[in-house]
Short mmCIF file of C-alpha atoms and ligand atoms in Angstrom, two decimals:
data_model
loop_
_atom_site.label_atom_id
_atom_site.label_comp_id
_atom_site.label_asym_id
_atom_site.label_seq_id
_atom_site.Cartn_x
_atom_site.Cartn_y
_atom_site.Cartn_z
CA UNK S 129 97.70 116.83 116.71
CA UNK S 130 98.11 114.78 119.85
CA UNK S 131 101.34 115.54 121.65
CA UNK S 132 100.49 113.29 124.55
CA UNK S 133 103.43 110.93 124.99
CA UNK S 134 102.25 107.46 123.95
CA UNK S 135 102.00 104.79 126.59
CA UNK S 136 104.99 102.45 126.19
CA UNK S 137 104.56 100.36 129.34
CA UNK S 138 104.55 96.98 127.59
CA UNK S 139 107.53 97.86 125.37
CA UNK S 140 109.45 98.80 128.51
CA UNK S 141 108.47 95.50 130.19
CA UNK S 142 109.55 93.50 127.16
CA UNK S 143 112.82 95.39 127.01
CA UNK S 144 113.52 94.45 130.66
CA UNK S 145 113.06 90.79 129.68
CA UNK S 146 114.95 91.21 126.40
CA UNK S 147 118.16 92.60 127.90
CA UNK S 148 118.48 89.45 130.02
CA UNK S 149 118.52 87.13 127.02
CA UNK S 150 119.59 89.26 124.02
CA UNK S 151 122.70 91.49 123.99
CA UNK S 152 121.37 95.02 124.40
CA UNK S 153 117.86 93.60 124.11
CA UNK S 154 118.00 93.35 120.31
CA UNK S 155 119.11 91.08 117.45
CA UNK S 156 120.79 93.88 115.49
CA UNK S 157 122.37 96.97 117.09
CA UNK S 158 120.61 99.69 115.10
CA UNK S 159 117.22 98.62 116.54
CA UNK S 160 118.20 99.83 120.00
CA UNK S 161 117.31 103.42 120.72
CA UNK S 162 120.01 104.36 123.21
CA UNK S 163 121.78 106.44 120.58
CA UNK S 164 118.79 108.79 120.57
CA UNK S 165 118.73 108.83 124.36
CA UNK S 166 115.76 106.49 124.74
CA UNK S 167 115.90 103.55 127.07
CA UNK S 168 113.61 100.97 125.47
CA UNK S 169 113.02 100.60 121.74
CA UNK S 170 109.45 100.14 120.57
CA UNK S 171 108.42 96.48 120.38
CA UNK S 172 106.40 95.92 117.24
CA UNK S 173 103.44 93.56 116.94
CA UNK S 174 102.70 94.18 113.29
CA UNK S 175 102.69 96.46 110.31
CA UNK S 176 100.23 97.36 107.61
CA UNK S 177 101.17 99.46 104.58
CA UNK S 178 103.03 102.55 105.85
CA UNK S 179 102.24 101.87 109.54
CA UNK S 180 103.70 99.84 112.38
CA UNK S 181 101.91 99.06 115.63
CA UNK S 182 103.61 98.53 118.95
CA UNK S 183 102.71 96.20 121.81
CA UNK S 184 101.05 99.12 123.63
CA UNK S 185 98.60 99.69 120.78
CA UNK S 186 100.26 102.83 119.35
CA UNK S 187 100.33 103.47 115.62
CA UNK S 188 103.38 104.99 113.93
CA UNK S 189 103.99 106.17 110.38
CA UNK S 190 106.99 103.94 109.68
CA UNK S 191 109.91 105.49 107.77
CA UNK S 192 112.29 102.67 108.71
CA UNK S 193 110.46 99.97 106.74
CA UNK S 194 112.80 97.31 108.11
CA UNK S 195 115.77 99.46 106.96
CA UNK S 196 115.05 99.15 103.27
CA UNK S 197 113.54 95.83 102.19
CA UNK S 198 109.89 96.93 102.33
CA UNK S 199 109.61 99.04 99.22
CA UNK S 200 105.93 97.98 98.99
CA UNK S 201 105.28 98.69 102.69
CA UNK S 202 104.20 96.19 105.36
CA UNK S 203 102.18 93.05 104.71
CA UNK S 204 101.59 93.83 101.06
CA UNK S 205 98.75 91.46 100.03
CA UNK S 206 100.57 90.25 96.89
CA UNK S 207 103.71 89.42 98.85
CA UNK S 208 101.78 87.77 101.69
CA UNK S 209 99.88 85.63 99.20
CA UNK S 210 103.04 84.60 97.35
CA UNK S 211 104.82 83.64 100.58
CA UNK S 212 101.80 81.77 101.96
CA UNK S 213 101.36 79.86 98.76
CA UNK S 214 105.08 78.97 98.68
CA UNK S 215 105.05 77.86 102.33
CA UNK S 216 102.25 75.42 101.61
CA UNK S 217 104.50 73.71 99.09
CA UNK S 218 107.38 73.43 101.58
CA UNK S 219 109.77 75.96 103.10
CA UNK S 220 113.15 74.65 101.95
CA UNK S 221 114.45 71.79 99.84
CA UNK S 222 118.21 72.12 99.47
CA UNK S 223 117.60 71.47 95.78
CA UNK S 224 117.08 73.91 92.90
CA UNK S 225 113.62 75.35 92.17
CA UNK S 226 112.07 77.15 89.22
CA UNK S 227 111.55 80.35 91.23
CA UNK S 228 115.31 80.84 91.68
CA UNK S 229 115.84 80.69 87.93
CA UNK S 230 113.02 83.17 87.30
CA UNK S 231 114.38 85.54 89.96
CA UNK S 232 117.94 85.36 88.60
CA UNK S 233 116.61 86.05 85.08
CA UNK S 234 114.63 89.04 86.34
CA UNK S 235 117.56 90.50 88.29
CA UNK S 236 119.86 90.03 85.29
CA UNK S 237 117.31 91.89 83.17
CA UNK S 238 117.05 94.79 85.64
CA UNK S 239 120.67 95.25 86.75
CA UNK S 240 122.75 96.53 83.82
CA UNK S 241 126.03 94.83 84.81
CA UNK S 242 124.61 91.55 86.11
CA UNK S 243 124.43 88.53 83.80
CA UNK S 244 124.75 85.85 86.44
CA UNK S 245 124.30 85.86 90.18
CA UNK S 246 124.52 83.77 93.33
CA UNK S 247 121.97 84.17 96.08
CA UNK S 248 122.84 84.32 99.78
CA UNK S 249 120.75 84.87 102.90
CA UNK S 250 122.14 88.26 103.96
CA UNK S 251 123.90 91.28 102.53
CA UNK S 252 126.87 90.58 104.78
CA UNK S 253 127.28 87.15 103.24
CA UNK S 254 126.95 88.55 99.72
CA UNK S 255 129.57 91.19 100.41
CA UNK S 256 131.97 88.69 102.01
CA UNK S 257 131.55 86.39 99.01
CA UNK S 258 132.00 89.16 96.43
CA UNK S 259 135.29 90.10 98.07
CA UNK S 260 136.46 86.49 98.02
CA UNK S 261 135.65 86.34 94.32
CA UNK S 262 137.46 89.64 93.62
CA UNK S 263 140.53 88.34 95.43
CA UNK S 264 140.34 85.01 93.61
CA UNK S 265 140.21 86.53 90.13
CA UNK S 266 142.80 89.27 90.70
CA UNK S 267 145.18 87.27 92.89
CA UNK S 268 145.45 90.34 95.13
CA UNK S 269 144.35 90.92 98.72
CA UNK S 270 144.03 94.62 99.40
CA UNK S 271 140.68 96.37 99.30
CA UNK S 272 139.74 100.02 99.07
CA UNK S 273 136.64 101.18 100.90
CA UNK S 274 135.22 104.55 101.85
CA UNK S 275 134.83 105.85 105.35
CA UNK S 276 131.23 105.88 106.47
CA UNK S 277 130.32 103.09 104.03
CA UNK S 278 128.84 99.89 105.46
CA UNK S 279 129.12 96.57 103.68
CA UNK S 280 127.91 94.25 106.41
CA UNK S 281 129.86 93.06 109.43
CA UNK S 282 132.62 91.35 107.44
CA UNK S 283 135.91 91.32 109.43
CA UNK S 284 138.00 93.00 106.75
CA UNK S 285 135.38 95.67 106.14
CA UNK S 286 134.92 96.59 109.79
CA UNK S 287 137.93 98.79 109.28
CA UNK S 288 138.04 102.46 110.10
CA UNK S 289 140.35 105.19 108.98
CA UNK S 290 143.30 105.98 111.16
CA UNK S 291 144.67 109.52 111.01
CA UNK S 292 145.48 110.93 107.60
CA UNK S 293 143.55 110.95 104.38
CA UNK S 294 143.90 107.51 102.83
CA UNK S 295 144.85 105.17 105.59
CA UNK S 296 145.48 101.52 106.16
CA UNK S 297 142.44 100.35 108.08
CA UNK S 298 142.48 99.72 111.79
CA UNK S 299 139.92 97.37 113.38
CA UNK S 300 136.59 99.11 113.96
CA UNK S 301 135.57 96.45 116.49
CA UNK S 302 137.31 94.25 119.03
CA UNK S 303 137.66 90.78 117.58
CA UNK S 304 138.60 91.96 114.10
CA UNK S 305 142.16 90.72 113.41
CA UNK S 306 144.58 93.57 112.73
CA UNK S 307 145.67 91.76 109.58
CA UNK S 308 142.12 91.68 108.24
CA UNK S 309 141.62 95.41 108.77
CA UNK S 310 145.11 96.26 107.50
CA UNK S 311 144.30 94.75 104.09
CA UNK S 312 141.65 97.46 103.74
CA UNK S 313 142.55 101.02 102.82
CA UNK S 314 139.97 103.57 103.94
CA UNK S 315 139.43 106.73 101.90
CA UNK S 316 137.05 109.68 102.46
CA UNK S 317 133.98 109.56 100.20
CA UNK S 318 133.85 112.10 97.34
CA UNK S 319 137.58 112.84 97.77
CA UNK S 320 139.19 112.39 94.34
CA UNK S 321 142.68 113.28 95.55
CA UNK S 322 142.66 110.79 98.40
CA UNK S 323 141.35 108.15 96.01
CA UNK S 324 144.09 108.62 93.42
CA UNK S 325 146.73 108.78 96.14
CA UNK S 326 145.50 105.42 97.45
CA UNK S 327 145.40 103.80 94.01
CA UNK S 328 148.91 104.95 93.20
CA UNK S 329 150.26 103.43 96.44
CA UNK S 330 148.44 100.08 96.35
CA UNK S 331 147.33 97.34 94.01
CA UNK S 332 143.79 96.51 94.98
CA UNK S 333 141.71 93.40 94.42
CA UNK S 334 138.64 95.61 94.60
CA UNK S 335 137.47 99.16 94.92
CA UNK S 336 134.32 98.77 96.97
CA UNK S 337 131.69 101.47 97.24
CA UNK S 338 128.08 102.09 98.06
CA UNK S 339 127.45 104.10 94.86
CA UNK S 340 124.75 105.99 96.76
CA UNK S 341 126.00 105.80 100.34
CA UNK S 342 123.18 105.67 102.86
CA UNK S 343 124.89 104.26 105.93
CA UNK S 344 126.32 107.61 107.02
CA UNK S 345 122.97 109.14 106.18
CA UNK S 346 122.36 109.75 102.47
CA UNK S 347 125.48 111.25 100.88
CA UNK S 348 125.18 111.05 97.07
CA UNK S 349 128.26 110.87 94.86
CA UNK S 350 129.47 114.19 93.51
CA UNK S 351 129.35 114.55 89.72
CA UNK S 352 132.11 112.47 88.15
CA UNK S 353 133.06 110.57 91.30
CA UNK S 354 131.59 107.20 90.26
CA UNK S 355 133.20 107.63 86.83
CA UNK S 356 136.52 108.22 88.59
CA UNK S 357 136.08 104.99 90.56
CA UNK S 358 135.51 103.14 87.29
CA UNK S 359 138.58 104.73 85.69
CA UNK S 360 140.85 104.04 88.67
CA UNK S 361 139.70 100.43 88.90
CA UNK S 362 140.39 100.00 85.17
CA UNK S 363 143.78 101.68 85.40
CA UNK S 364 145.03 99.22 87.99
CA UNK S 365 142.96 96.25 86.86
CA UNK S 366 141.10 96.03 90.13
CA UNK S 367 137.45 95.05 90.20
CA UNK S 368 134.94 97.80 90.82
CA UNK S 369 132.37 96.44 93.27
CA UNK S 370 129.15 98.35 93.87
CA UNK S 371 127.33 97.54 97.06
CA UNK S 372 123.77 98.20 95.93
CA UNK S 373 122.15 96.54 98.94
CA UNK S 374 120.28 99.81 99.58
CA UNK S 375 120.39 101.56 96.19
CA UNK S 376 119.49 98.49 94.13
CA UNK S 377 115.87 98.44 92.89
CA UNK S 378 115.36 101.70 94.81
CA UNK S 379 117.06 104.73 93.24
CA UNK S 380 116.14 103.17 89.87
CA UNK S 381 115.05 99.67 88.79
CA UNK S 382 118.68 98.91 87.96
CA UNK S 383 120.04 100.75 90.99
CA UNK S 384 122.72 103.40 90.99
CA UNK S 385 124.51 101.72 88.08
CA UNK S 386 121.50 102.46 85.90
CA UNK S 387 120.82 105.90 87.35
CA UNK S 388 124.40 107.13 86.95
CA UNK S 389 125.39 105.01 83.96
CA UNK S 390 128.51 103.58 85.60
CA UNK S 391 128.95 99.81 85.36
CA UNK S 392 130.70 97.92 88.17
CA UNK S 393 132.32 94.52 87.70
CA UNK S 394 130.49 93.00 90.65
CA UNK S 395 127.26 94.07 92.33
CA UNK S 396 126.15 93.26 95.87
CA UNK S 397 122.38 93.19 96.35
CA UNK S 398 120.16 92.75 99.40
CA UNK S 399 117.19 94.32 101.16
CA UNK S 400 114.63 94.98 98.35
CA UNK S 401 115.91 91.90 96.45
CA UNK S 402 114.57 89.72 99.29
CA UNK S 403 111.12 91.34 99.30
CA UNK S 404 111.16 91.46 103.12
CA UNK S 405 112.49 87.94 103.64
CA UNK S 406 116.11 86.95 104.24
CA UNK S 407 117.74 87.00 100.80
CA UNK S 408 120.62 88.80 99.11
CA UNK S 409 122.84 88.17 96.12
CA UNK S 410 126.05 89.06 94.32
CA UNK S 411 126.46 89.08 90.60
CA UNK S 412 128.37 90.28 87.58
CA UNK S 413 129.45 89.13 84.15
CA UNK S 414 129.11 85.43 83.32
CA UNK S 415 132.88 85.29 82.94
CA UNK S 416 133.50 86.52 86.49
CA UNK S 417 130.66 84.61 88.13
CA UNK S 418 131.68 81.30 86.58
CA UNK S 419 134.65 81.36 88.95
CA UNK S 420 132.15 80.54 91.73
CA UNK S 421 131.74 76.87 92.74
CA UNK S 422 130.58 74.55 91.32
CA UNK S 423 131.13 76.25 87.94
CA UNK S 424 134.56 77.32 89.17
CA UNK S 425 136.85 76.84 92.15
CA UNK S 426 135.99 79.82 94.39
CA UNK S 427 133.99 78.26 97.17
CA UNK S 428 130.79 79.69 98.56
CA UNK S 429 127.62 77.97 99.75
CA UNK S 430 124.47 78.30 101.86
CA UNK S 431 121.86 75.87 103.25
CA UNK S 432 119.02 78.38 102.84
CA UNK S 433 120.38 80.30 99.83
CA UNK S 434 117.65 80.90 97.25
CA UNK S 435 115.07 79.94 99.86
CA UNK S 436 111.64 79.37 98.24
CA UNK S 437 109.78 81.76 100.57
CA UNK S 438 112.30 84.53 100.00
CA UNK S 439 112.29 83.93 96.26
CA UNK S 440 108.48 84.12 96.19
CA UNK S 441 108.53 87.40 98.14
CA UNK S 442 111.27 88.77 95.88
CA UNK S 443 109.43 87.92 92.66
CA UNK S 444 106.16 89.36 94.01
CA UNK S 445 108.00 92.56 94.92
CA UNK S 446 110.25 93.09 91.89
CA UNK S 447 107.44 92.38 89.40
CA UNK S 448 105.51 95.32 90.84
CA UNK S 449 108.32 97.83 90.30
CA UNK S 450 107.35 99.34 86.96
CA UNK S 451 107.95 102.83 85.63
CA UNK S 452 104.85 104.18 87.39
CA UNK S 453 106.09 102.76 90.71
CA UNK S 454 109.37 104.69 90.47
CA UNK S 455 107.56 107.86 89.47
CA UNK S 456 105.38 107.51 92.55
CA UNK S 457 108.33 106.71 94.83
CA UNK S 458 110.17 109.72 93.47
CA UNK S 459 107.18 112.02 94.08
CA UNK S 460 106.70 110.66 97.59
CA UNK S 461 110.38 111.23 98.36
CA UNK S 462 110.40 114.76 96.94
CA UNK S 463 107.18 115.78 98.71
CA UNK S 464 108.43 114.43 102.02
CA UNK S 465 111.83 116.10 101.62
CA UNK S 466 110.29 119.44 100.63
CA UNK S 467 107.89 119.30 103.59
CA UNK S 468 110.67 118.55 106.06
CA UNK S 469 112.81 121.33 104.60
CA UNK S 470 110.01 123.83 104.94
CA UNK S 471 109.21 122.74 108.50
CA UNK S 472 112.86 123.22 109.47
CA UNK S 473 113.07 126.61 107.78
CA UNK S 474 109.96 127.83 109.57
CA UNK S 475 111.40 126.67 112.88
CA UNK S 476 114.73 128.37 112.08
CA UNK S 477 116.56 125.06 112.44
CA UNK S 478 119.55 124.73 110.09
CA UNK S 479 119.30 121.26 108.51
CA UNK S 480 120.21 119.65 105.19
CA UNK S 481 117.46 117.44 103.82
CA UNK S 482 119.35 115.23 101.35
CA UNK S 483 117.15 113.05 99.15
CA UNK S 484 117.14 110.67 96.20
CA UNK S 485 114.32 108.37 95.02
CA UNK S 486 113.33 106.26 98.03
CA UNK S 487 115.90 107.78 100.41
CA UNK S 488 115.93 110.85 102.67
CA UNK S 489 118.24 112.04 105.45
CA UNK S 490 117.70 115.10 107.62
CA UNK S 491 121.21 116.14 108.62
CA UNK S 492 121.38 118.53 111.56
CA UNK S 493 124.08 120.51 109.81
CA UNK S 494 124.27 124.05 108.45
CA UNK S 495 126.30 122.85 105.45
CA UNK S 496 125.62 120.14 102.86
CA UNK S 497 127.08 116.81 103.94
CA UNK S 498 129.47 115.32 101.36
CA UNK S 499 131.41 112.80 103.44
CA UNK S 500 131.55 110.97 106.75
CA UNK S 501 133.37 113.80 108.53
CA UNK S 502 130.48 116.10 107.61
CA UNK S 503 127.93 113.60 108.89
CA UNK S 504 129.87 113.08 112.12
CA UNK S 505 129.99 116.85 112.68
CA UNK S 506 126.16 117.09 112.84
CA UNK S 507 124.36 118.20 116.00
CA UNK S 508 123.70 114.65 117.17
CA UNK S 509 122.05 115.70 120.44
CA UNK S 510 119.50 117.89 118.64
CA UNK S 511 118.87 115.15 116.08
CA UNK S 512 118.30 112.63 118.88
CA UNK S 513 115.85 114.96 120.64
CA UNK S 514 114.00 115.50 117.35
CA UNK S 515 113.70 111.73 116.81
CA UNK S 516 112.32 111.26 120.34
CA UNK S 517 109.83 114.06 119.71
CA UNK S 518 108.76 112.41 116.42
CA UNK S 519 108.18 109.08 118.17
CA UNK S 520 106.05 110.91 120.75
CA UNK S 521 103.99 112.22 117.83
CA UNK S 522 103.38 108.88 116.12
CA UNK S 523 106.19 109.01 113.56
CA UNK S 524 108.92 106.35 113.52
CA UNK S 525 112.18 107.72 112.04
CA UNK S 526 115.41 105.70 111.88
CA UNK S 527 116.81 106.35 115.37
CA UNK S 528 120.23 107.51 114.14
CA UNK S 529 121.71 110.48 112.29
CA UNK S 530 123.73 108.03 110.19
CA UNK S 531 120.80 106.34 108.45
CA UNK S 532 118.30 107.13 105.74
CA UNK S 533 114.52 107.25 105.92
CA UNK S 534 112.96 104.71 103.55
CA UNK S 535 109.86 106.05 101.79
CA UNK S 536 107.86 103.20 100.26
CA UNK S 537 105.11 102.80 97.69
CA UNK S 538 102.67 102.41 100.59
CA UNK S 539 103.32 105.94 101.87
CA UNK S 540 100.77 108.44 100.56
CA UNK S 541 99.86 112.08 100.95
CA UNK S 542 98.19 111.57 104.33
CA UNK S 543 101.25 109.95 105.86
CA UNK S 544 103.49 112.67 104.46
CA UNK S 545 101.24 115.42 105.87
CA UNK S 546 101.10 113.71 109.25
CA UNK S 547 104.87 113.38 109.24
CA UNK S 548 105.56 116.96 108.20
CA UNK S 549 103.18 118.29 110.86
CA UNK S 550 104.82 116.13 113.50
CA UNK S 551 108.25 117.24 112.26
CA UNK S 552 107.33 120.92 112.50
CA UNK S 553 106.00 120.36 115.99
CA UNK S 554 109.10 118.37 116.93
CA UNK S 555 111.46 121.11 115.63
CA UNK S 556 109.58 123.60 117.82
CA UNK S 557 109.63 121.23 120.80
CA UNK S 558 113.40 120.74 120.77
CA UNK S 559 113.94 124.51 120.69
CA UNK S 560 111.64 125.01 123.65
C1 PLP R 81 122.28 96.45 105.13
C2 PLP R 81 123.52 96.56 104.32
C3 PLP R 81 124.42 95.49 104.20
C4 PLP R 81 124.31 94.24 105.02
O1 PLP R 81 123.17 93.50 104.75
P1 PLP R 81 122.62 92.48 105.86
O2 PLP R 81 121.52 91.76 105.17
O3 PLP R 81 122.19 93.33 107.02
O4 PLP R 81 123.76 91.60 106.24
C5 PLP R 81 125.47 95.62 103.30
N1 PLP R 81 125.64 96.74 102.58
C6 PLP R 81 124.81 97.78 102.69
C7 PLP R 81 125.03 98.99 101.84
C8 PLP R 81 123.73 97.75 103.57
O5 PLP R 81 122.95 98.81 103.72
#
């Protein structure tokens, strides 16, 4: 294995230009690599299957896969063909198309609790709109969310826990009105007591959860926890909203709601549902969704919603996700996780490799991580050094402890072997 640090001269030059015209040099914060102690991120020229290539000509096994959308890997020929063909017919019309109907029918077939949906251009928009709908139908304003969960950069959801167990949210960013954050109650994930304490003290419009949280790293629900969310929502007639932007079409065709058999009232979808183009959606029962304009009076709109290119990419992607695809994704995930575990054990590095179909997080923690506090207590400096060492060895991990790796159907045995070798080497390097 080559451990020669790759040349990143051109990435560094581009970064110097980028920081003058883009805040932090990027269009979304997580792309920057300062949190792993690296100055410039890698500037990508292209991707093919499980690989990305940077402007300096280096190849990386890509475990970011655009943070989730690319379940088929980069530049999948079927997706490229569908998008190209759609583009030749026109990129946007602002009028309905057949593809949108076919996609909505397919999603309704796959997602157990979705009969009707509305498309948006981003997960943030879908989540913002689902909350508006929940507030409209319940006539209530307060929301319950879990600490460490991410639902897009919606004002009221950029709330963090204050001190105490179930706390009225305080703004997690300047610019978020105190009132917006205060309408959100933040509860630790997997904490049944804190949840029931919050539901007995408030009347919520919605209980909002990533059913398989992956934005604090992958922290699956403990047995019974999703069922408890359902029961608490029912008890106080709040809507249960599952944010399946990551878990949807990934941990099972019908997302976490299929895998765990717990049905939410509303589902937020994104990432895979756009097939690598900007598309997302929210959906639920026909009765609930018919409150949305123009069927109902809850307003929500979008110039590029249901965009023909995105719909073509989505259909080309979702139609490929058959039983065999999930079996393969599951095997890939398990083989990768087992390899990383073994590499860590051999290096004597205490880590928790937490995994579920299509998702893996290597927590630098001696104990299993069950909530955000556990994730935050990880050895972040060692994790950062390990990520830098992986990049030096041609492997591109998400540059943050609080994210998941995204195995795709394009990753095969060779990429896993290369990654596990690099990981073993990287564990040794950070101890040296
Ligand atoms: C990525 C993400 C979002 C936001 O989606 P965008 O398309 O980035 O706005 C919302 N919820 C979850 C769980 C996500 O992972």
